[in-house]
Coordinates of C-alpha atoms in Angstrom, one line a residue:
Chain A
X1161 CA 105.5 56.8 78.3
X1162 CA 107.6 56.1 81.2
X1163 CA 109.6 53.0 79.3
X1164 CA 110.5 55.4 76.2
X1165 CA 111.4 58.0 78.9
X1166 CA 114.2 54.9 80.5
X1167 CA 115.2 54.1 77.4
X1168 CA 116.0 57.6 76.6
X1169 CA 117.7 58.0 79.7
X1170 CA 119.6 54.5 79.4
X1171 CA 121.0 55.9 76.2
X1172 CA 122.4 58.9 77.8
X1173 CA 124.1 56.7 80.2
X1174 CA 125.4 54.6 77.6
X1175 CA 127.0 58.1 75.8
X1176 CA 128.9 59.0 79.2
X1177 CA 130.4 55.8 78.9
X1178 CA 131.4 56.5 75.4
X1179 CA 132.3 59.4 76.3
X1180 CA 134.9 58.5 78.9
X1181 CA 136.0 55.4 76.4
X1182 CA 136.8 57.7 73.2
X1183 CA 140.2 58.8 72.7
X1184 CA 139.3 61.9 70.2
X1185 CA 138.8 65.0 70.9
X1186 CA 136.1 65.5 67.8
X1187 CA 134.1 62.3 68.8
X1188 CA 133.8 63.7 72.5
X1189 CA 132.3 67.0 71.1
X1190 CA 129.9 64.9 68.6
X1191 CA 129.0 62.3 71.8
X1192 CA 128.4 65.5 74.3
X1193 CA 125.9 67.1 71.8
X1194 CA 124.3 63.7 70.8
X1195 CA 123.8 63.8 73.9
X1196 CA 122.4 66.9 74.9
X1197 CA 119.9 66.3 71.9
X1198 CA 118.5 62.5 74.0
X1199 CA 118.3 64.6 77.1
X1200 CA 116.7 67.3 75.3
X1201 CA 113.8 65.5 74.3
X1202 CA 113.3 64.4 77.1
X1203 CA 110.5 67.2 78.7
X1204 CA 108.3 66.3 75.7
X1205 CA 107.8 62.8 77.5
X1206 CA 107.7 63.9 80.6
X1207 CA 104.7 66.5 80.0
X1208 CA 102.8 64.8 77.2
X1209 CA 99.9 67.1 77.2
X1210 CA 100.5 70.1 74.3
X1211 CA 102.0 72.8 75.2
X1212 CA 103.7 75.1 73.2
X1213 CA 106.3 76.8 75.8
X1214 CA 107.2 73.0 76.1
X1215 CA 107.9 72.2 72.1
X1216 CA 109.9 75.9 72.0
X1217 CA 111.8 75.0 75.0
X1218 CA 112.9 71.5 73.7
X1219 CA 113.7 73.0 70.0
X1220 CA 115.8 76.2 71.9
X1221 CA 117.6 73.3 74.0
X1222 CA 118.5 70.8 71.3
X1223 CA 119.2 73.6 68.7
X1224 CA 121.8 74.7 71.4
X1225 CA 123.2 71.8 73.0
X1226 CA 123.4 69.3 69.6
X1227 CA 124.0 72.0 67.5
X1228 CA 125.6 75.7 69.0
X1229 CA 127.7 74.4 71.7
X1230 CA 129.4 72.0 69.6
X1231 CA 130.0 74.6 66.6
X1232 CA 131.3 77.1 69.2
X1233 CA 133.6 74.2 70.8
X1234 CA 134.7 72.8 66.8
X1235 CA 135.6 76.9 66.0
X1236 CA 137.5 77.3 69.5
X1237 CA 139.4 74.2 68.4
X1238 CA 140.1 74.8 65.2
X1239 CA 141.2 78.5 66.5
X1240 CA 143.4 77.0 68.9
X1241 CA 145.0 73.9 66.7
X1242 CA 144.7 71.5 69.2
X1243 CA 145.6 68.1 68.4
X1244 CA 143.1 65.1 67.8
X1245 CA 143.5 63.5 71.2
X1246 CA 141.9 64.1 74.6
X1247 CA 145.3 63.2 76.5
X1248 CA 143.8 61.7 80.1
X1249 CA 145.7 61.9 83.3
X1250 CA 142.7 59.1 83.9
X1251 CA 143.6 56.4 81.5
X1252 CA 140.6 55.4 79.4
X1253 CA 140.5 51.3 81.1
X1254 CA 139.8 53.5 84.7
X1255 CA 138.1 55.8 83.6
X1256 CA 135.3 53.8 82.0
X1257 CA 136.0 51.2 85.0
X1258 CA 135.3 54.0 87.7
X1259 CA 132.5 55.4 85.6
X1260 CA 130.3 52.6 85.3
X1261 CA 131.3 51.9 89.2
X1262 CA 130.1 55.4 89.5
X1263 CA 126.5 54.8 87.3
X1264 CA 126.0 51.5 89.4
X1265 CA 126.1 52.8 92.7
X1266 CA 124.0 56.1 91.8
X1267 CA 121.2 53.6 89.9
X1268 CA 121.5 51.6 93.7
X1269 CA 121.3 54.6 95.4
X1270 CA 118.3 56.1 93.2
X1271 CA 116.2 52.9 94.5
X1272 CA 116.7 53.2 97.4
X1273 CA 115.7 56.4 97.7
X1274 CA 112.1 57.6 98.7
X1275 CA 110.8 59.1 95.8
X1276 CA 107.4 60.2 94.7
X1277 CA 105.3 57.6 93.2
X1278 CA 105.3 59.0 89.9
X1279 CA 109.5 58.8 89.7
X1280 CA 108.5 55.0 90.8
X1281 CA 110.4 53.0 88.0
X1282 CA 112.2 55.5 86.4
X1283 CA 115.9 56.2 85.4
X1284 CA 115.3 59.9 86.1
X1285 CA 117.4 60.0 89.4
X1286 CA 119.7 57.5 88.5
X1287 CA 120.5 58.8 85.6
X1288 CA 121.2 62.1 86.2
X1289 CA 123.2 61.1 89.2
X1290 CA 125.1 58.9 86.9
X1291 CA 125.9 61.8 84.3
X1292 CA 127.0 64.1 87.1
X1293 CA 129.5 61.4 88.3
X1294 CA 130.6 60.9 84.7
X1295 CA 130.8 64.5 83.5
X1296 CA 133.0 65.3 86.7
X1297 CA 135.3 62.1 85.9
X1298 CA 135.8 63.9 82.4
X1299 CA 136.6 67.1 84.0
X1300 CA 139.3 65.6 86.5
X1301 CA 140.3 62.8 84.2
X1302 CA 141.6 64.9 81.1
X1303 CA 144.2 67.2 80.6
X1304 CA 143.1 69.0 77.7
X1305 CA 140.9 72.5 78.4
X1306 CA 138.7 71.2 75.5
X1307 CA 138.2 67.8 76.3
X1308 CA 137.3 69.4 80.5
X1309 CA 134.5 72.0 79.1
X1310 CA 133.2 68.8 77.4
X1311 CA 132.8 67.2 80.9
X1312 CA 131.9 70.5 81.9
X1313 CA 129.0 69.5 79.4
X1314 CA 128.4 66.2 80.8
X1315 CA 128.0 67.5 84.1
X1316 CA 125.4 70.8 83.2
X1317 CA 123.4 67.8 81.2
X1318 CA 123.0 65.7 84.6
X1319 CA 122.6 68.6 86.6
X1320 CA 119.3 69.5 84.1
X1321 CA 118.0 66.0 83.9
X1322 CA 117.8 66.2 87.8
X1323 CA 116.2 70.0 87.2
X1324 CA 113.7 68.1 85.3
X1325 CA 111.9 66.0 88.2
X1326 CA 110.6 69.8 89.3
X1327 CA 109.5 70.0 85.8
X1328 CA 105.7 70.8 87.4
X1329 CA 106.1 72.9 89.7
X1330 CA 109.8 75.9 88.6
X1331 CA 108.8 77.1 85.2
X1332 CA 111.2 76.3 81.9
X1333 CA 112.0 79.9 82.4
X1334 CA 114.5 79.1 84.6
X1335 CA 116.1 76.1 82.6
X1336 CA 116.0 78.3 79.6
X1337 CA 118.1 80.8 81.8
X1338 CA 120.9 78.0 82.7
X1339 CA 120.8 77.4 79.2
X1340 CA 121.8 80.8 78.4
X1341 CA 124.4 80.8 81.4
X1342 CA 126.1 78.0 79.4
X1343 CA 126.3 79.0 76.2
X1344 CA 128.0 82.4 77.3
X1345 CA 130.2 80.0 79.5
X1346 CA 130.9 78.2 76.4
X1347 CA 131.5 81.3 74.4
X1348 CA 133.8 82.6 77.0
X1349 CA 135.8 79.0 77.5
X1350 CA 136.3 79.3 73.4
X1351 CA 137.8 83.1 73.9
X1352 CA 140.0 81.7 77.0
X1353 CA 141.2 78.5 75.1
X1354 CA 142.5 80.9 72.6
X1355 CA 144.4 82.9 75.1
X1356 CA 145.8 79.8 76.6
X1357 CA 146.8 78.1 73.3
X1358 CA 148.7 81.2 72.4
X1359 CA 150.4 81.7 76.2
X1360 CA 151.4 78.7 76.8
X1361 CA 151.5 77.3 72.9
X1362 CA 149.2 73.9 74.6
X1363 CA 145.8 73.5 75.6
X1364 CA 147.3 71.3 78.2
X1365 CA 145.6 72.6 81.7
X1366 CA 148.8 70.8 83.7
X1367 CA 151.0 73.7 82.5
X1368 CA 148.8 76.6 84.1
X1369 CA 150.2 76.3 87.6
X1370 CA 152.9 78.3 85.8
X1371 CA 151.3 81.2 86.6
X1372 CA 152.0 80.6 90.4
X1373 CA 155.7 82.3 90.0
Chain B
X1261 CA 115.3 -1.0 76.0
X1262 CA 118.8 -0.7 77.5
X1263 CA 120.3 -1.3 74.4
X1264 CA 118.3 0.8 72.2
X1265 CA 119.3 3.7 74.9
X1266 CA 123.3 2.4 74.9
X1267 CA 122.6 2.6 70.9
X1268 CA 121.1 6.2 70.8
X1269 CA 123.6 7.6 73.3
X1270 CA 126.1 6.3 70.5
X1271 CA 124.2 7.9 67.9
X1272 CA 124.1 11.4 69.6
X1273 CA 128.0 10.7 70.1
X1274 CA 129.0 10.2 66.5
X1275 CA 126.6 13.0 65.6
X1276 CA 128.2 15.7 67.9
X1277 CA 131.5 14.5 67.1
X1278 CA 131.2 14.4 63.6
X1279 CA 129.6 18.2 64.1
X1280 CA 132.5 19.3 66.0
X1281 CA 135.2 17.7 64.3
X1282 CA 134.3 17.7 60.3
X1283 CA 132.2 20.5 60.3
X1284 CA 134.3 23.1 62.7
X1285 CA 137.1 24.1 59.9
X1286 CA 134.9 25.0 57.7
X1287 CA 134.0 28.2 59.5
X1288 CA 137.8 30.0 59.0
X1289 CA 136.7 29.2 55.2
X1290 CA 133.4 31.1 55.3
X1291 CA 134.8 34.6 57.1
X1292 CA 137.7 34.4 54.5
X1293 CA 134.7 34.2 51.8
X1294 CA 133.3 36.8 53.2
X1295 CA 136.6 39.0 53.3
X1296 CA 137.2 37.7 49.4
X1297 CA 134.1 38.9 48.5
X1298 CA 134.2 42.4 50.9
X1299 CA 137.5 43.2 48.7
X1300 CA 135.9 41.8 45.9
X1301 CA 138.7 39.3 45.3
X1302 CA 138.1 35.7 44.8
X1303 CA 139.9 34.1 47.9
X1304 CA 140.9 30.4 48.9
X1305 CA 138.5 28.1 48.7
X1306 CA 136.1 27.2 51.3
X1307 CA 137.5 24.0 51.9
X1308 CA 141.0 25.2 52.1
X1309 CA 141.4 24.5 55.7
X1310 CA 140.9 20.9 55.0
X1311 CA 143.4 21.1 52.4
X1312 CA 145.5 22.3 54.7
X1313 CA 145.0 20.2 57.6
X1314 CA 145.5 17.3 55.5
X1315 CA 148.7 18.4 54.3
X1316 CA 149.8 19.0 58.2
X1317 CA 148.7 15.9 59.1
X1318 CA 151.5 13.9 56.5
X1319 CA 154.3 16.1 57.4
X1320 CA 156.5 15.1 59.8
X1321 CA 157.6 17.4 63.3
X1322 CA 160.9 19.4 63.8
X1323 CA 161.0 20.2 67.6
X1324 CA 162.8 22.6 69.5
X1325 CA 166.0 21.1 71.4
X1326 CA 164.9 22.5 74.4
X1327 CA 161.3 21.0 73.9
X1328 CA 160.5 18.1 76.6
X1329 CA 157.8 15.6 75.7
X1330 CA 155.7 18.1 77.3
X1331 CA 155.4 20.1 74.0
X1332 CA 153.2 17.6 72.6
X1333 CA 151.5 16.6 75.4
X1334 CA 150.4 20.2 75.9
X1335 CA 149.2 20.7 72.4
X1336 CA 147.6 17.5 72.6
X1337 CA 145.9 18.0 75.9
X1338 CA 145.1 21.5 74.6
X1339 CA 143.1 20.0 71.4
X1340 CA 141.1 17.6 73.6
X1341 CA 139.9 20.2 76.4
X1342 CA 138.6 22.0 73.4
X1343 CA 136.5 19.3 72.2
X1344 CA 135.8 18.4 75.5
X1345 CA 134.8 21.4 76.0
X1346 CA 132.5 21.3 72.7
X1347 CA 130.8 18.1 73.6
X1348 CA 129.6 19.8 76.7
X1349 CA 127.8 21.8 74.5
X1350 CA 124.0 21.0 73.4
X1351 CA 123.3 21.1 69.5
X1352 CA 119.8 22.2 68.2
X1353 CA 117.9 19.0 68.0
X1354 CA 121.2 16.7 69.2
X1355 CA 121.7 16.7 73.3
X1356 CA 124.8 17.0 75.0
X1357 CA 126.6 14.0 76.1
X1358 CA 126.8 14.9 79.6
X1359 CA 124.3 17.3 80.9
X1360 CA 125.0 17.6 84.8
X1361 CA 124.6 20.6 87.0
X1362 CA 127.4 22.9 87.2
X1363 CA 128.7 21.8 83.4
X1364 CA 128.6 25.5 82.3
X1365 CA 131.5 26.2 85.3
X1366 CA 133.1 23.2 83.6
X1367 CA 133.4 24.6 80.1
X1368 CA 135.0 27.8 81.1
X1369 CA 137.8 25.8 83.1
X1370 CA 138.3 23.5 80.0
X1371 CA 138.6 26.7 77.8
X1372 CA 141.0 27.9 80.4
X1373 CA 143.1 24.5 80.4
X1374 CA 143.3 24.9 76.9
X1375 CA 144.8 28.1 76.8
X1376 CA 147.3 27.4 79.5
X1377 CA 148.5 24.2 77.8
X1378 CA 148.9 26.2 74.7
X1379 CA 150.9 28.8 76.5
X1380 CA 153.3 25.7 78.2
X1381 CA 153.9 24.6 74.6
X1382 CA 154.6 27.8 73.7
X1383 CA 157.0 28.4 76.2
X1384 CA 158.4 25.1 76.1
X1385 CA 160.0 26.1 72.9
X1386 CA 162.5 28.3 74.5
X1387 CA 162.0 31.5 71.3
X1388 CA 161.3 34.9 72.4
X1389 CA 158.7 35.6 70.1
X1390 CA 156.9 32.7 71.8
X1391 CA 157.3 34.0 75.2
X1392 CA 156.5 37.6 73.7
X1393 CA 153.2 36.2 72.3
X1394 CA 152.5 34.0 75.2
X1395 CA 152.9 37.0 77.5
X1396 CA 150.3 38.9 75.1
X1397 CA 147.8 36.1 75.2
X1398 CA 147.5 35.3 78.5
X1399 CA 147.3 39.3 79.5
X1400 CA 144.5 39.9 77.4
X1401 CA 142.9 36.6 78.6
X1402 CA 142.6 38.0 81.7
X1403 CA 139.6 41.0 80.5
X1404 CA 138.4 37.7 77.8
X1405 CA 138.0 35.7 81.1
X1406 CA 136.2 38.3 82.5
X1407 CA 133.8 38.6 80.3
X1408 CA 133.3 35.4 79.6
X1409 CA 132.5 34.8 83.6
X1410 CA 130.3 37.4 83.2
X1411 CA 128.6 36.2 80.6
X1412 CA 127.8 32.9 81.9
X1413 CA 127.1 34.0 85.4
X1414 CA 124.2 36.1 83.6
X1415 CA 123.0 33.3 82.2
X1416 CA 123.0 31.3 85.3
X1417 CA 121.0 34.0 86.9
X1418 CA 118.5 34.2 84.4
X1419 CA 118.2 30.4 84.0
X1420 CA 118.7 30.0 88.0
X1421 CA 120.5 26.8 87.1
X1422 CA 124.2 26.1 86.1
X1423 CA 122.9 23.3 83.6
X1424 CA 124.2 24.3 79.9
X1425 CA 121.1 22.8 77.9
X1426 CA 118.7 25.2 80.2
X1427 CA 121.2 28.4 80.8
X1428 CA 120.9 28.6 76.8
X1429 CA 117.5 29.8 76.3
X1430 CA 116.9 32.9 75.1
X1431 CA 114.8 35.8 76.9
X1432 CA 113.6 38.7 75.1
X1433 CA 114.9 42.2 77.0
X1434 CA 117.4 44.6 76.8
X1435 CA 119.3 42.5 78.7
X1436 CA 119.9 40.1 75.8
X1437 CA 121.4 43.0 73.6
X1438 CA 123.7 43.7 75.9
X1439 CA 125.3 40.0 76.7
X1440 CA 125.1 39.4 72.9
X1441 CA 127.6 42.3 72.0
X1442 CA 129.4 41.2 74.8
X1443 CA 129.9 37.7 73.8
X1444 CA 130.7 38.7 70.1
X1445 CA 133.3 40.8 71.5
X1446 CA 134.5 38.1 73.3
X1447 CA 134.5 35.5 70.4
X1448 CA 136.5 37.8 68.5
X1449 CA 139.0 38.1 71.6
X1450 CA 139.0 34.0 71.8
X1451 CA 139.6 33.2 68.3
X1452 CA 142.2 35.9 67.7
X1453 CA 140.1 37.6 64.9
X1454 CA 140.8 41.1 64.2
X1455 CA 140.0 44.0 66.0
X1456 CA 142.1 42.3 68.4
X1457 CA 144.6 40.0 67.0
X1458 CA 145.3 39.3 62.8
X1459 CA 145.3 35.7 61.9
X1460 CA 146.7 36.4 58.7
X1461 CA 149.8 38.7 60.3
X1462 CA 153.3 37.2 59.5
X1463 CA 154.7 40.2 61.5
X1464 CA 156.3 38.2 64.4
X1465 CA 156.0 41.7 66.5
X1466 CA 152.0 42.1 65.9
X1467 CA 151.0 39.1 66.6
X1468 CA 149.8 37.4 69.8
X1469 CA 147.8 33.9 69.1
X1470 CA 149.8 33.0 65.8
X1471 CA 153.0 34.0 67.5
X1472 CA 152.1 31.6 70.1
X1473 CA 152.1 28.6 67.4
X1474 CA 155.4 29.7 65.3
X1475 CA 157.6 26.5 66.0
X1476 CA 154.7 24.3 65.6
X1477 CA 154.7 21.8 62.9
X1478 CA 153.3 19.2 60.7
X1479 CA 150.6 17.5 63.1
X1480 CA 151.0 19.8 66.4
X1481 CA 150.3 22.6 64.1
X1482 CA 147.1 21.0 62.5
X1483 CA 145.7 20.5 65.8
X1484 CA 146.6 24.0 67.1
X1485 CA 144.7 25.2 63.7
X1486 CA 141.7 22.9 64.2
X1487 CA 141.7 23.5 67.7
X1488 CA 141.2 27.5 66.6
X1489 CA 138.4 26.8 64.3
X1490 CA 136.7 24.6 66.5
X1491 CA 136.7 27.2 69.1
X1492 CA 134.7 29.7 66.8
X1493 CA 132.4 27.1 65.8
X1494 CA 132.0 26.8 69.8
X1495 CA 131.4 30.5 70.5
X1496 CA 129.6 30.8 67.5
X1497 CA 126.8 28.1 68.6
X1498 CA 127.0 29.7 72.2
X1499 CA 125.7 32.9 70.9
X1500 CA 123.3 31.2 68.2
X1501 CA 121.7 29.5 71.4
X1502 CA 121.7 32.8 73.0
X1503 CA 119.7 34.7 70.6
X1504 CA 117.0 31.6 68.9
X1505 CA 115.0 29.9 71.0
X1506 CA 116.0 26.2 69.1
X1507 CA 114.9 24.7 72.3
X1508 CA 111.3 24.9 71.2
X1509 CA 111.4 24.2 67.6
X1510 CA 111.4 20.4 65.9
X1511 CA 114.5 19.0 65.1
X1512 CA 114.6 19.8 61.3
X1513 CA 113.7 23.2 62.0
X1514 CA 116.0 23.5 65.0
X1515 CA 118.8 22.7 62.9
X1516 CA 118.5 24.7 60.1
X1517 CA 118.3 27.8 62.1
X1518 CA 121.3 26.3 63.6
X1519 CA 123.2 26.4 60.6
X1520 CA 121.9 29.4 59.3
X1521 CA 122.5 31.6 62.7
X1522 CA 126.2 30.2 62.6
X1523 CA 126.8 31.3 58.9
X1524 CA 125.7 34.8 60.1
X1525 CA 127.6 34.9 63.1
X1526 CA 130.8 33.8 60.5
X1527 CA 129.8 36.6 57.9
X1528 CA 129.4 39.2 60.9
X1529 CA 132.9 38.2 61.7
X1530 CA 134.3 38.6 58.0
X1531 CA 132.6 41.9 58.0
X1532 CA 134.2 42.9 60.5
X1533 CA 137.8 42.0 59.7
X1534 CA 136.9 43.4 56.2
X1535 CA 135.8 47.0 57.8
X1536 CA 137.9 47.4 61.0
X1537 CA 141.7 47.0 61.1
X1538 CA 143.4 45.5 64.0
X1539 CA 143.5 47.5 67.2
X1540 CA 147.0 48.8 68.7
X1541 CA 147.6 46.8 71.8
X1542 CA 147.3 49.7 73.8
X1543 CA 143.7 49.8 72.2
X1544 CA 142.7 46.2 72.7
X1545 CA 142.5 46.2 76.8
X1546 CA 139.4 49.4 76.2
X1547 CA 137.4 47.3 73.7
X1548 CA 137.9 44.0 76.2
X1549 CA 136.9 45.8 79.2
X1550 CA 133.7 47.7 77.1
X1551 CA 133.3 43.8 76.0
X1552 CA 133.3 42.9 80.1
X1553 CA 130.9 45.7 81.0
X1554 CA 128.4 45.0 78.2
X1555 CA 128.4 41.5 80.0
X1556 CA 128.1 43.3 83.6
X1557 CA 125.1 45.4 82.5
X1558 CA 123.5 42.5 80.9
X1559 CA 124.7 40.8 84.6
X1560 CA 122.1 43.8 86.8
X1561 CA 119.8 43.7 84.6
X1562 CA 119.4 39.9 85.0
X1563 CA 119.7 40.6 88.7
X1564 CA 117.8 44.0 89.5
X1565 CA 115.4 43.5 86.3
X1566 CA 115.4 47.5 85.3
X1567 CA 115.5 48.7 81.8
X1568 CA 113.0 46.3 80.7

């Protein structure tokens, strides 16, 4: 179980790589909620045992992170008429540079920590280290408000990998609740793109220190 | 006993070289098969690069004014480090000539030789679009390098030895995967195939290895031309020997799978100049350095051993 549970994991590292190498704005959205359907899946494999707040949990979390998010984030861009690119203040060669930098020292770091012996061997803590670094690359490294609730995205899906390892002990109540949190967030960011788009006639978030004067 | 050994060694000699220097143009002629057929078009034939070469061959050379003897010497020099750097390479049931510790470190210096003898004939022409093209070459060489370094030092870790004939055998993992897209990404780099560079572009301003070769001619520019083809036929083996275990099989058998891996590896290329059009420059340094990194991972998981 523990091998399809890396593999799963390694595949959600490989999308944050993606993520930071893709130059569209569209194929970011699709990658983020490929991605929140891996990570998803993943409380079925860590609690193999039947249970059926588990299955309704996973179907309420990829239904909303492969499917709602993404349809909210397609209609706020559509709303807005953004352009096709993410426009990065990173560029894409650092980016991916620093992010797999990033992914290697928190898979070094995740061995060396002293972990229970059942998160022996697995990508767990790596892996949602390495998707918090690269989610919070995305949100520094692109100038676009679209292309930052994206990393936005990123980040929430490493944050709830790591909320995972407590899987036994905090009920899925509580994830189900930060799942809530962020689809209002999301809902909101749409609304707030809007405004932005039709202030400042750009989605670009460089142009908002305007608002200093 | 010493002269049936002397005789072998001959043998195995005529063998590789016959290999790597009849056999190598006929790759260019499969992926432009495969491109004919992609586009359903009929397409040159699959000898054409013989044709070709032979028609090179009887012409005679205009040179530059400004061109020293150096010109030729580089090209020249640039051909043999090439097949130098072939020969190093075992074949399926045929050994390598020279099989010596720390061989593989020599292969990636001859590759490197090559290319800077190509780039001193290139500049020794005194044209711009030489210089221009030279200038593109050697920049993106530097990621190709990369990941070619990478590569091998994988192998050398997996292998623990810097021997070619035992670096190339395969081992099953995740590991593999990853060094295997790298290394096709890199072949396509090396022999200026398409995603980044267009071997058929006569747009002086787009291109970077044919650019490179534009005041070429007659001979010179046969041996640039084989010297390309026997460069796939090079990476192509590498990542054939990567991927089958020929190590293990009889000779017959060995070889066939040779020949058959290498037809793929030239049909996987002609697929994907038929589906993927050349990247804009800006472009190629991303797909290089993804190239690199699939070579790094494939590097820590040798090292560290995870994701098995």
């Amino acid at each position: 179980m523990n091998s399809l549970l890396n593999v799963l994991i390694g595949l959600a590292i490989g999308l944050n790589l993606v993520a930071l190498g893709t130059g569209r704005l569209q194929a970011l959205i699709r990658i983020v909620a490929l991605q929140g359907v891996i990570l998803g899946c993943v409380p079925l494999l860590i609690k193999p045992d039947f249970n059926i707040i588990i299955w309704v949990f996973t179907l309420i979390t990829v239904l909303m992170k492969g499917f709602v998010i993404p349809s909210l984030l397609r209609w706020a861009s559509r709303a807005a008429n953004v352009d096709r690119d993410v426009a990065p203040m990173i560029g894409f060669v650092p980016s991916l540079l620093l992010g797999s930098a990033g992914m290697i020292a928190a898979l070094m770091l995740s061995f060396q920590l002293p972990l229970l012996p059942e998160h022996h061997g697995s990508l767990l803590v790596g892996g949602s280290m390495a998707t918090i670094i690269a989610g919070f690359l995305l949100l520094v490294g692109r100038s676009k408000a679209i292309a930052q609730i994206c990393g936005y995205l990123v980040l929430e899906n490493g944050i709830y990998l790591f909320g995972l390892l407590l899987v036994h002990s905090i009920p899925l109540l509580v994830e189900a609740g930060i799942l809530l949190d962020l689809i209002v967030g999301i809902f909101v960011a749409g609304i707030v793109l809007d405004r932005i788009q039709r202030t400042f006639d750009s989605l670009d978030t460089r142009k908002l220190n305007i608002l200093k004067e | 006993m010493q002269i049936l050994h002397f005789l072998s060694l001959v043998f195995e000699l005529l063998i590789s070289l016959v290999v790597w220097l009849l056999l190598a143009p006929l790759l260019p002629g499969i992926v432009n098969k495969v491109k004919a057929w992609v586009a359903c078009r009929k397409g040159p034939r699959l000898f054409q690069l013989y044709y070709d070469l032979a028609k090179l061959w009887k012409r005679g050379v205009v040179l530059s004014d400004l061109a020293s003897p150096g010109f030729i010497a580089a090209t020249a020099v640039s051909w043999i480090a090439i097949l130098a750097a072939a020969l190093l390479i075992p074949l399926g049931p045929v050994n390598s000539l020279m099989s010596f510790s720390g061989d593989a470190l020599l292969l990636l210096y001859l590759l490197a030789l090559s290319r800077f003898c190509t780039s001193w004939a290139a500049l020794e022409t005194g044209s711009a679009f030489e210089g221009m093209g030279t200038a593109r070459e050697v920049s993106f060489a530097i990621l190709t390098e990369t990941a070619l370094i990478t590569a091998v030092l994988t192998l050398a870790l997996k292998s623990s030895s810097l021997t070619l004939s035992l670096m190339l055998t395969p081992t099953p993992g995740a590991g593999t995967l990853l060094l295997i897209s790298g290394l096709f990404a890199a072949l396509l780099a090396e022999s200026c195939r398409v995603p980044v560079d267009d071997p058929n572009t006569h747009l002086e301003l787009t291109m970077i290895h044919e650019a490179m070769i534009l005041d070429h001619s007659g001979p010179l520019l046969a041996a640039s031309l084989h010297g390309a083809a026997m460069k796939l036929l090079l990476f192509s083996v590498l990542l054939v020997k990567i991927v089958l275990p020929l190590g293990e099989l009889s000779g017959i058998e060995s070889t066939v799978y040779l020949i058959a891996g290498i037809v793929l590896v030239c049909i996987a290329v002609g697929l994907v100049e038929s589906f993927l059009a050349r990247y804009a420059f800006k472009k190629v340094p991303l797909f290089l350095t993804t190239a690199f990194l699939f070579c790094f991972f494939a590097l820590l998981t040798a090292w560290k051993g995870f994701a098995q």
